[in-house]
Amino acid sequence: MSERTGPLADVRVVDLTQALAGPFCTMLLADLGADVIKVEPPRGDMTRGMPPLPANREGCDYGGYFSSINRNKRSIVLDLQQDGDRDVLLRLVDRADAVVENSKAGVMDRLGVGYETLRARNPRLVYGAIRGFGDPRTGASPYTDWPAFDIIAQSMGGVVGITGPTGSAGYPAGASVGDMFPGTLAALGIVSAIHNARRTGEGQFLDVAMYDAVLALCENIVYSYSFAGRVLEPKGSGHPALCPFDVFEASDGAVAIAAPTPNHWSLLCALIGRVELIDDPRTYDNIARLANRALVLDAISEWTRTHTKAQIVEELGGRVPVGPVNKATDIFNDEHVRARGMLTDVELPGEAGTVQLPSPPIKFTETPTRIYRRPPLLDEHRNEILAEAGIAEDSLPARKAAS
């Protein structure tokens, strides 16, 4: 382990989350330097055993899914259905700036560790919750008790309805934005609430509903309907208000090209040998091109299909906004990724070897972020976490076997 140097190095977070949305939120805080104590049930986070798994699992109890969103954290097992372990959690909360959980509404309250109970012990505590449809403390929803996963949030919040081929029923995004965007917003909310608590001495409850977060992400759905009564449909690979702003076939893959402004459009036309389209009334400005999208796309595609991705980028790069459609192999070999340090070598425990994980994308000049600790084994840091809280292991009651 190296030193925590991020701007949140003086922040301590008790992490009660599992799956993706919550752990992604607390991973962001940990990457920024926060001391994140991951509290897991005896069986561990549900993602520990999910693939892909190391070829040699000796001494390593997790795979890629868990690794990617739980680096920079410490792990302790607590069974919150048992009095002794609940008492340990309360002791940890006494010294924490924030608690984060992503259970269904009411679960933590029934366990005796809900917001009001924790706040009574630590009035400065920030309590962050990520739920499918929010918490009644911030606004009751008719769906409060419904379970939710990423694809549900993407569907109800609008992503699915505007993604995919034109004329389709819609597709979920390839990335789990229904989990990760709520997690990102929750991290921002937690940092903001900690700032306010340090200023006022008062903590507070905050929550992010996955549905709400995706709705906010799909702001174009809202203004299109509110301003013009227009219901957006799956848009293919283009943009409803900009043209060209699309993905085009190359001879060996595809590239994205965006040239909706007059300058970029003129440059693009010249570079692909279609200068007559610069002043053509059907294509001379963005509004005209939107009305004649097929003509525009055909003209560009006729050129891109006869060139490789590398040739297209070489010709347009630095002049017209362009980028190849990258697969994993392309990303791992990209000079930008290397120059920005966006992949970090992480040595896993036991015989699992070394893997690469995405590096923190927020870069600071004075308080650098980094992956300073590999993902934890289940309960790996129990002794040091208890010692920091002034708890002797032999003072705890024996944990009862799960029924």
XYZ file of C-alpha atoms in Angstrom:
403
model
C 0.000 0.000 0.000
C 1.151 3.530 -0.761
C 0.058 6.707 0.995
C -3.424 8.104 0.471
C -2.712 11.444 -1.184
C -6.037 12.432 -2.730
C -7.966 15.519 -1.618
C -10.276 13.400 0.589
C -7.439 11.880 2.627
C -8.976 13.297 5.823
C -12.382 11.659 5.181
C -13.552 8.319 6.572
C -16.454 6.449 5.004
C -18.244 3.349 6.291
C -19.349 1.481 3.185
C -22.359 -0.824 3.578
C -22.943 -1.191 -0.161
C -22.967 -4.202 -2.481
C -23.322 -4.933 -6.202
C -22.400 -2.004 -8.502
C -24.061 1.378 -7.851
C -22.999 1.682 -4.212
C -19.493 0.213 -4.531
C -18.826 2.427 -7.563
C -19.808 5.455 -5.475
C -17.501 4.514 -2.610
C -14.735 3.566 -5.038
C -14.819 7.135 -6.361
C -14.460 8.428 -2.805
C -11.631 5.967 -2.106
C -9.839 6.924 -5.320
C -10.013 10.529 -4.143
C -8.220 9.509 -0.964
C -11.009 8.703 1.498
C -10.454 5.877 3.987
C -13.283 3.550 2.950
C -14.129 0.702 5.317
C -16.101 -1.886 3.381
C -18.468 -3.689 5.736
C -19.488 -7.044 4.263
C -21.874 -9.767 5.416
C -20.336 -13.157 6.278
C -20.913 -14.391 2.733
C -19.183 -11.317 1.295
C -20.287 -8.842 -1.349
C -22.441 -10.614 -3.948
C -19.941 -9.674 -6.684
C -16.896 -11.396 -5.121
C -17.426 -14.653 -6.976
C -18.618 -13.180 -10.264
C -16.488 -13.698 -13.401
C -14.092 -13.121 -14.964
C -11.964 -14.938 -12.409
C -8.160 -15.314 -12.225
C -6.742 -18.406 -13.900
C -5.156 -19.318 -10.552
C -7.545 -18.473 -7.715
C -5.301 -19.753 -4.933
C -5.314 -17.077 -2.229
C -7.688 -14.748 -4.095
C -11.424 -14.759 -3.362
C -12.605 -12.361 -6.075
C -12.560 -11.685 -9.790
C -12.644 -8.796 -12.211
C -16.088 -7.426 -11.382
C -15.301 -7.032 -7.681
C -11.757 -5.822 -8.364
C -12.788 -2.984 -10.615
C -15.050 -1.246 -8.083
C -13.531 -2.178 -4.726
C -9.886 -1.159 -4.972
C -8.532 1.268 -2.349
C -10.885 -0.135 0.335
C -10.452 -2.139 3.546
C -12.768 -5.043 4.398
C -14.358 -6.196 7.627
C -17.141 -8.757 8.032
C -20.070 -7.785 10.256
C -23.364 -9.645 10.513
C -25.770 -6.816 11.222
C -28.458 -9.244 12.346
C -26.363 -9.938 15.455
C -26.105 -7.562 18.409
C -22.341 -7.731 18.810
C -21.630 -6.907 15.185
C -24.206 -4.102 15.175
C -22.404 -2.609 18.150
C -19.138 -2.715 16.224
C -20.770 -0.853 13.352
C -22.041 1.813 15.729
C -18.521 2.260 17.086
C -17.186 2.658 13.548
C -19.864 5.221 12.766
C -18.815 7.309 15.774
C -15.558 8.121 13.967
C -16.908 8.364 10.418
C -17.750 11.309 8.203
C -20.215 9.320 6.106
C -22.100 6.059 5.830
C -23.216 4.789 2.436
C -25.698 1.999 1.702
C -27.773 0.806 -1.251
C -30.319 -1.513 0.309
C -34.046 -1.242 -0.291
C -35.798 1.462 1.722
C -36.363 0.388 5.332
C -33.825 -2.451 5.451
C -31.281 -0.596 7.588
C -34.028 0.777 9.828
C -35.272 -2.749 10.542
C -31.728 -3.798 11.407
C -31.524 -0.966 13.939
C -28.859 1.008 12.075
C -30.961 3.441 10.048
C -30.236 7.134 9.622
C -31.980 8.400 12.751
C -30.195 5.877 14.972
C -26.779 6.692 13.538
C -27.386 10.438 13.594
C -28.218 10.252 17.316
C -24.704 8.901 17.886
C -22.909 11.187 15.427
C -24.769 14.423 14.594
C -22.130 15.342 11.994
C -22.706 12.129 10.070
C -23.624 12.222 6.400
C -25.806 9.271 5.456
C -25.909 8.519 1.716
C -28.339 6.058 0.162
C -28.689 4.812 -3.412
C -31.988 3.109 -4.159
C -33.941 2.184 -7.254
C -36.713 4.679 -6.551
C -35.453 6.766 -3.658
C -36.218 6.942 0.016
C -39.432 8.237 1.641
C -37.336 10.720 3.642
C -36.736 12.722 0.461
C -39.938 11.941 -1.425
C -42.304 8.985 -1.422
C -42.564 7.033 -4.674
C -45.259 4.531 -5.657
C -42.328 2.259 -6.541
C -40.413 2.652 -3.267
C -40.569 -1.047 -2.416
C -39.768 -2.294 -5.920
C -36.400 -3.958 -6.484
C -34.322 -2.409 -9.247
C -31.285 -3.185 -11.335
C -29.360 -1.237 -13.933
C -31.527 -2.266 -16.866
C -34.695 -1.244 -15.007
C -33.305 2.221 -14.285
C -32.089 2.591 -17.868
C -35.521 1.616 -19.168
C -37.653 3.756 -16.869
C -35.293 6.759 -16.883
C -35.158 6.990 -20.672
C -31.830 5.596 -21.895
C -33.287 2.471 -23.505
C -36.016 4.411 -25.284
C -33.553 6.611 -27.186
C -30.758 4.086 -27.776
C -30.380 1.592 -30.593
C -31.225 1.361 -34.282
C -33.885 3.674 -35.650
C -37.253 1.941 -35.523
C -36.261 -0.472 -32.747
C -37.886 -0.778 -29.330
C -34.651 0.455 -27.767
C -31.437 -0.991 -26.359
C -29.694 -0.628 -22.980
C -26.333 1.110 -23.059
C -23.283 -1.156 -23.122
C -21.983 0.404 -19.895
C -24.100 0.023 -16.743
C -25.072 3.697 -16.625
C -28.191 2.892 -14.596
C -25.862 1.965 -11.740
C -22.747 4.015 -12.348
C -24.302 7.415 -12.960
C -26.402 7.259 -9.753
C -23.221 6.197 -7.954
C -21.346 9.152 -9.386
C -24.044 11.613 -8.331
C -24.156 10.065 -4.864
C -20.394 10.565 -4.476
C -20.789 14.238 -5.389
C -23.684 14.579 -2.957
C -21.736 12.930 -0.138
C -18.704 15.170 -0.619
C -20.979 18.225 -0.707
C -22.790 17.171 2.459
C -19.491 16.518 4.276
C -18.355 20.004 3.301
C -21.573 21.432 4.735
C -21.282 19.311 7.904
C -17.785 20.592 8.558
C -19.018 24.144 8.079
C -22.176 23.845 10.206
C -21.571 20.852 12.490
C -24.743 19.216 11.125
C -24.864 16.066 9.040
C -27.836 15.024 6.947
C -29.508 12.279 4.953
C -29.229 12.258 1.165
C -30.307 9.812 -1.443
C -30.073 9.258 -5.176
C -32.776 7.238 -6.903
C -31.450 5.292 -9.868
C -34.549 6.278 -11.840
C -34.005 9.962 -11.004
C -30.336 9.883 -11.976
C -30.997 8.318 -15.369
C -33.823 10.782 -15.984
C -31.397 13.637 -15.296
C -28.876 12.020 -17.644
C -31.521 11.943 -20.391
C -32.197 15.675 -20.210
C -32.717 15.865 -23.986
C -35.858 13.746 -23.591
C -37.270 16.364 -21.238
C -36.525 19.536 -23.192
C -37.547 17.968 -26.514
C -40.971 17.112 -25.115
C -41.364 20.226 -22.956
C -40.378 22.716 -25.664
C -41.697 21.032 -28.784
C -43.924 18.115 -27.771
C -41.435 15.801 -29.473
C -41.067 12.243 -28.180
C -37.539 11.069 -28.908
C -37.109 7.567 -30.301
C -34.014 5.385 -30.713
C -31.685 7.523 -32.768
C -29.321 5.025 -34.298
C -25.789 6.351 -34.092
C -26.634 9.970 -34.880
C -27.870 13.023 -32.981
C -31.389 14.488 -33.160
C -30.159 18.095 -33.390
C -26.696 17.890 -35.017
C -25.523 16.644 -38.416
C -23.123 15.097 -39.163
C -22.635 13.672 -35.691
C -22.468 9.968 -36.343
C -20.571 6.694 -36.543
C -19.409 5.693 -40.007
C -18.164 2.396 -41.391
C -14.485 2.151 -42.262
C -12.879 -0.650 -44.238
C -11.723 -2.255 -40.967
C -14.227 -1.060 -38.373
C -15.860 2.283 -37.693
C -15.111 5.879 -36.741
C -17.063 8.723 -35.185
C -17.129 12.018 -37.076
C -18.780 15.205 -35.812
C -18.871 18.275 -38.051
C -22.050 20.253 -37.309
C -20.388 23.704 -37.249
C -19.758 25.719 -40.441
C -15.982 25.564 -40.073
C -15.815 21.836 -39.430
C -18.331 21.092 -42.189
C -16.307 23.054 -44.740
C -13.088 21.341 -43.686
C -14.692 17.903 -43.843
C -16.123 18.489 -47.298
C -12.724 19.588 -48.587
C -10.884 16.665 -46.984
C -13.234 14.038 -48.425
C -13.313 15.646 -51.857
C -16.918 16.918 -51.720
C -16.410 20.694 -51.804
C -19.674 21.145 -53.741
C -21.582 20.294 -50.544
C -20.217 23.303 -48.674
C -22.643 25.745 -50.319
C -25.288 23.292 -51.510
C -28.632 24.577 -50.158
C -29.424 21.049 -48.966
C -26.292 20.864 -46.809
C -24.913 24.362 -46.261
C -25.936 24.623 -42.598
C -26.864 22.292 -39.729
C -30.633 22.793 -40.143
C -30.456 21.959 -43.834
C -28.302 18.918 -43.157
C -30.738 17.634 -40.555
C -33.481 17.780 -43.201
C -31.261 15.915 -45.649
C -29.463 13.579 -43.270
C -29.415 10.638 -45.700
C -27.599 12.705 -48.322
C -24.995 13.835 -45.782
C -24.383 10.382 -44.340
C -24.123 8.768 -47.755
C -21.542 11.327 -48.899
C -19.341 10.776 -45.862
C -19.810 6.992 -45.824
C -18.811 6.742 -49.482
C -15.421 8.102 -48.454
C -14.955 6.355 -45.090
C -15.755 2.876 -46.437
C -12.711 3.047 -48.716
C -10.317 3.967 -45.901
C -9.090 2.230 -42.758
C -9.706 3.696 -39.330
C -6.073 4.743 -39.117
C -6.214 6.463 -42.514
C -9.372 8.370 -41.584
C -7.923 9.519 -38.276
C -4.664 10.509 -39.969
C -6.543 12.598 -42.536
C -9.092 14.260 -40.231
C -7.375 14.277 -36.835
C -6.696 17.760 -35.485
C -8.899 19.312 -38.166
C -12.342 17.772 -37.786
C -13.576 16.040 -34.614
C -12.909 12.353 -35.262
C -12.199 9.219 -33.252
C -11.999 5.508 -33.952
C -14.552 3.158 -32.448
C -12.182 1.423 -30.053
C -12.350 -2.121 -28.771
C -10.439 -3.239 -25.671
C -7.303 -4.051 -27.667
C -7.315 -0.558 -29.168
C -7.714 1.106 -25.776
C -4.910 -0.934 -24.218
C -2.578 0.154 -27.035
C -3.634 3.802 -27.283
C -0.928 6.413 -26.672
C -3.419 8.700 -24.914
C -4.229 5.980 -22.375
C -0.531 5.477 -21.676
C 0.247 9.204 -21.519
C -2.604 9.859 -19.092
C -1.816 6.803 -16.958
C -5.345 5.494 -17.355
C -4.455 1.840 -16.748
C -2.795 0.783 -13.503
C -1.020 -2.507 -12.830
C -2.480 -4.088 -9.692
C -0.979 -7.173 -8.060
C -3.721 -9.454 -6.772
C -3.314 -11.598 -3.639
C -2.109 -15.170 -3.591
C -1.212 -16.666 -6.942
C -3.661 -14.596 -8.987
C -0.976 -12.480 -10.639
C -1.157 -8.906 -11.899
C -4.024 -7.267 -13.749
C -4.733 -3.801 -15.075
C -7.606 -1.678 -13.779
C -8.893 1.723 -14.945
C -7.067 4.506 -13.118
C -8.902 7.397 -11.439
C -9.853 9.829 -14.228
C -9.863 12.940 -12.022
C -6.320 14.314 -12.078
C -4.932 16.793 -9.511
C -1.631 18.638 -9.543
C -1.192 18.839 -5.747
C -3.222 15.947 -4.311
C -2.803 13.128 -6.826
C -5.255 10.268 -7.012
C -4.112 6.707 -7.600
C -4.860 3.070 -6.978
C -2.849 2.739 -3.784
C -4.374 -0.484 -2.420
C -5.446 -3.657 -4.212
C -9.031 -4.858 -3.658
C -9.371 -6.510 -0.240
C -9.879 -10.127 0.633
C -13.017 -10.761 2.643
C -12.498 -9.558 6.246
C -8.818 -8.870 5.464
C -8.515 -5.747 7.601
C -10.624 -6.788 10.567
C -7.887 -6.544 13.185
C -6.628 -3.100 12.194
C -10.141 -1.665 11.820
C -11.176 -2.938 15.247
C -7.943 -1.642 16.789
C -8.507 1.825 15.328
C -11.974 1.831 16.889
C -10.547 0.769 20.247
C -12.286 -2.613 20.145
C -10.561 -5.771 21.357
C -11.528 -8.838 19.348
C -11.786 -10.962 22.485
C -14.305 -8.519 23.967
C -16.874 -9.307 21.256
C -19.526 -11.949 21.752
C -19.183 -15.062 19.647
C -21.033 -14.758 16.352
C -23.932 -17.141 16.072
C -24.067 -19.432 13.057
C -26.423 -18.249 10.341
C -29.743 -19.995 10.472
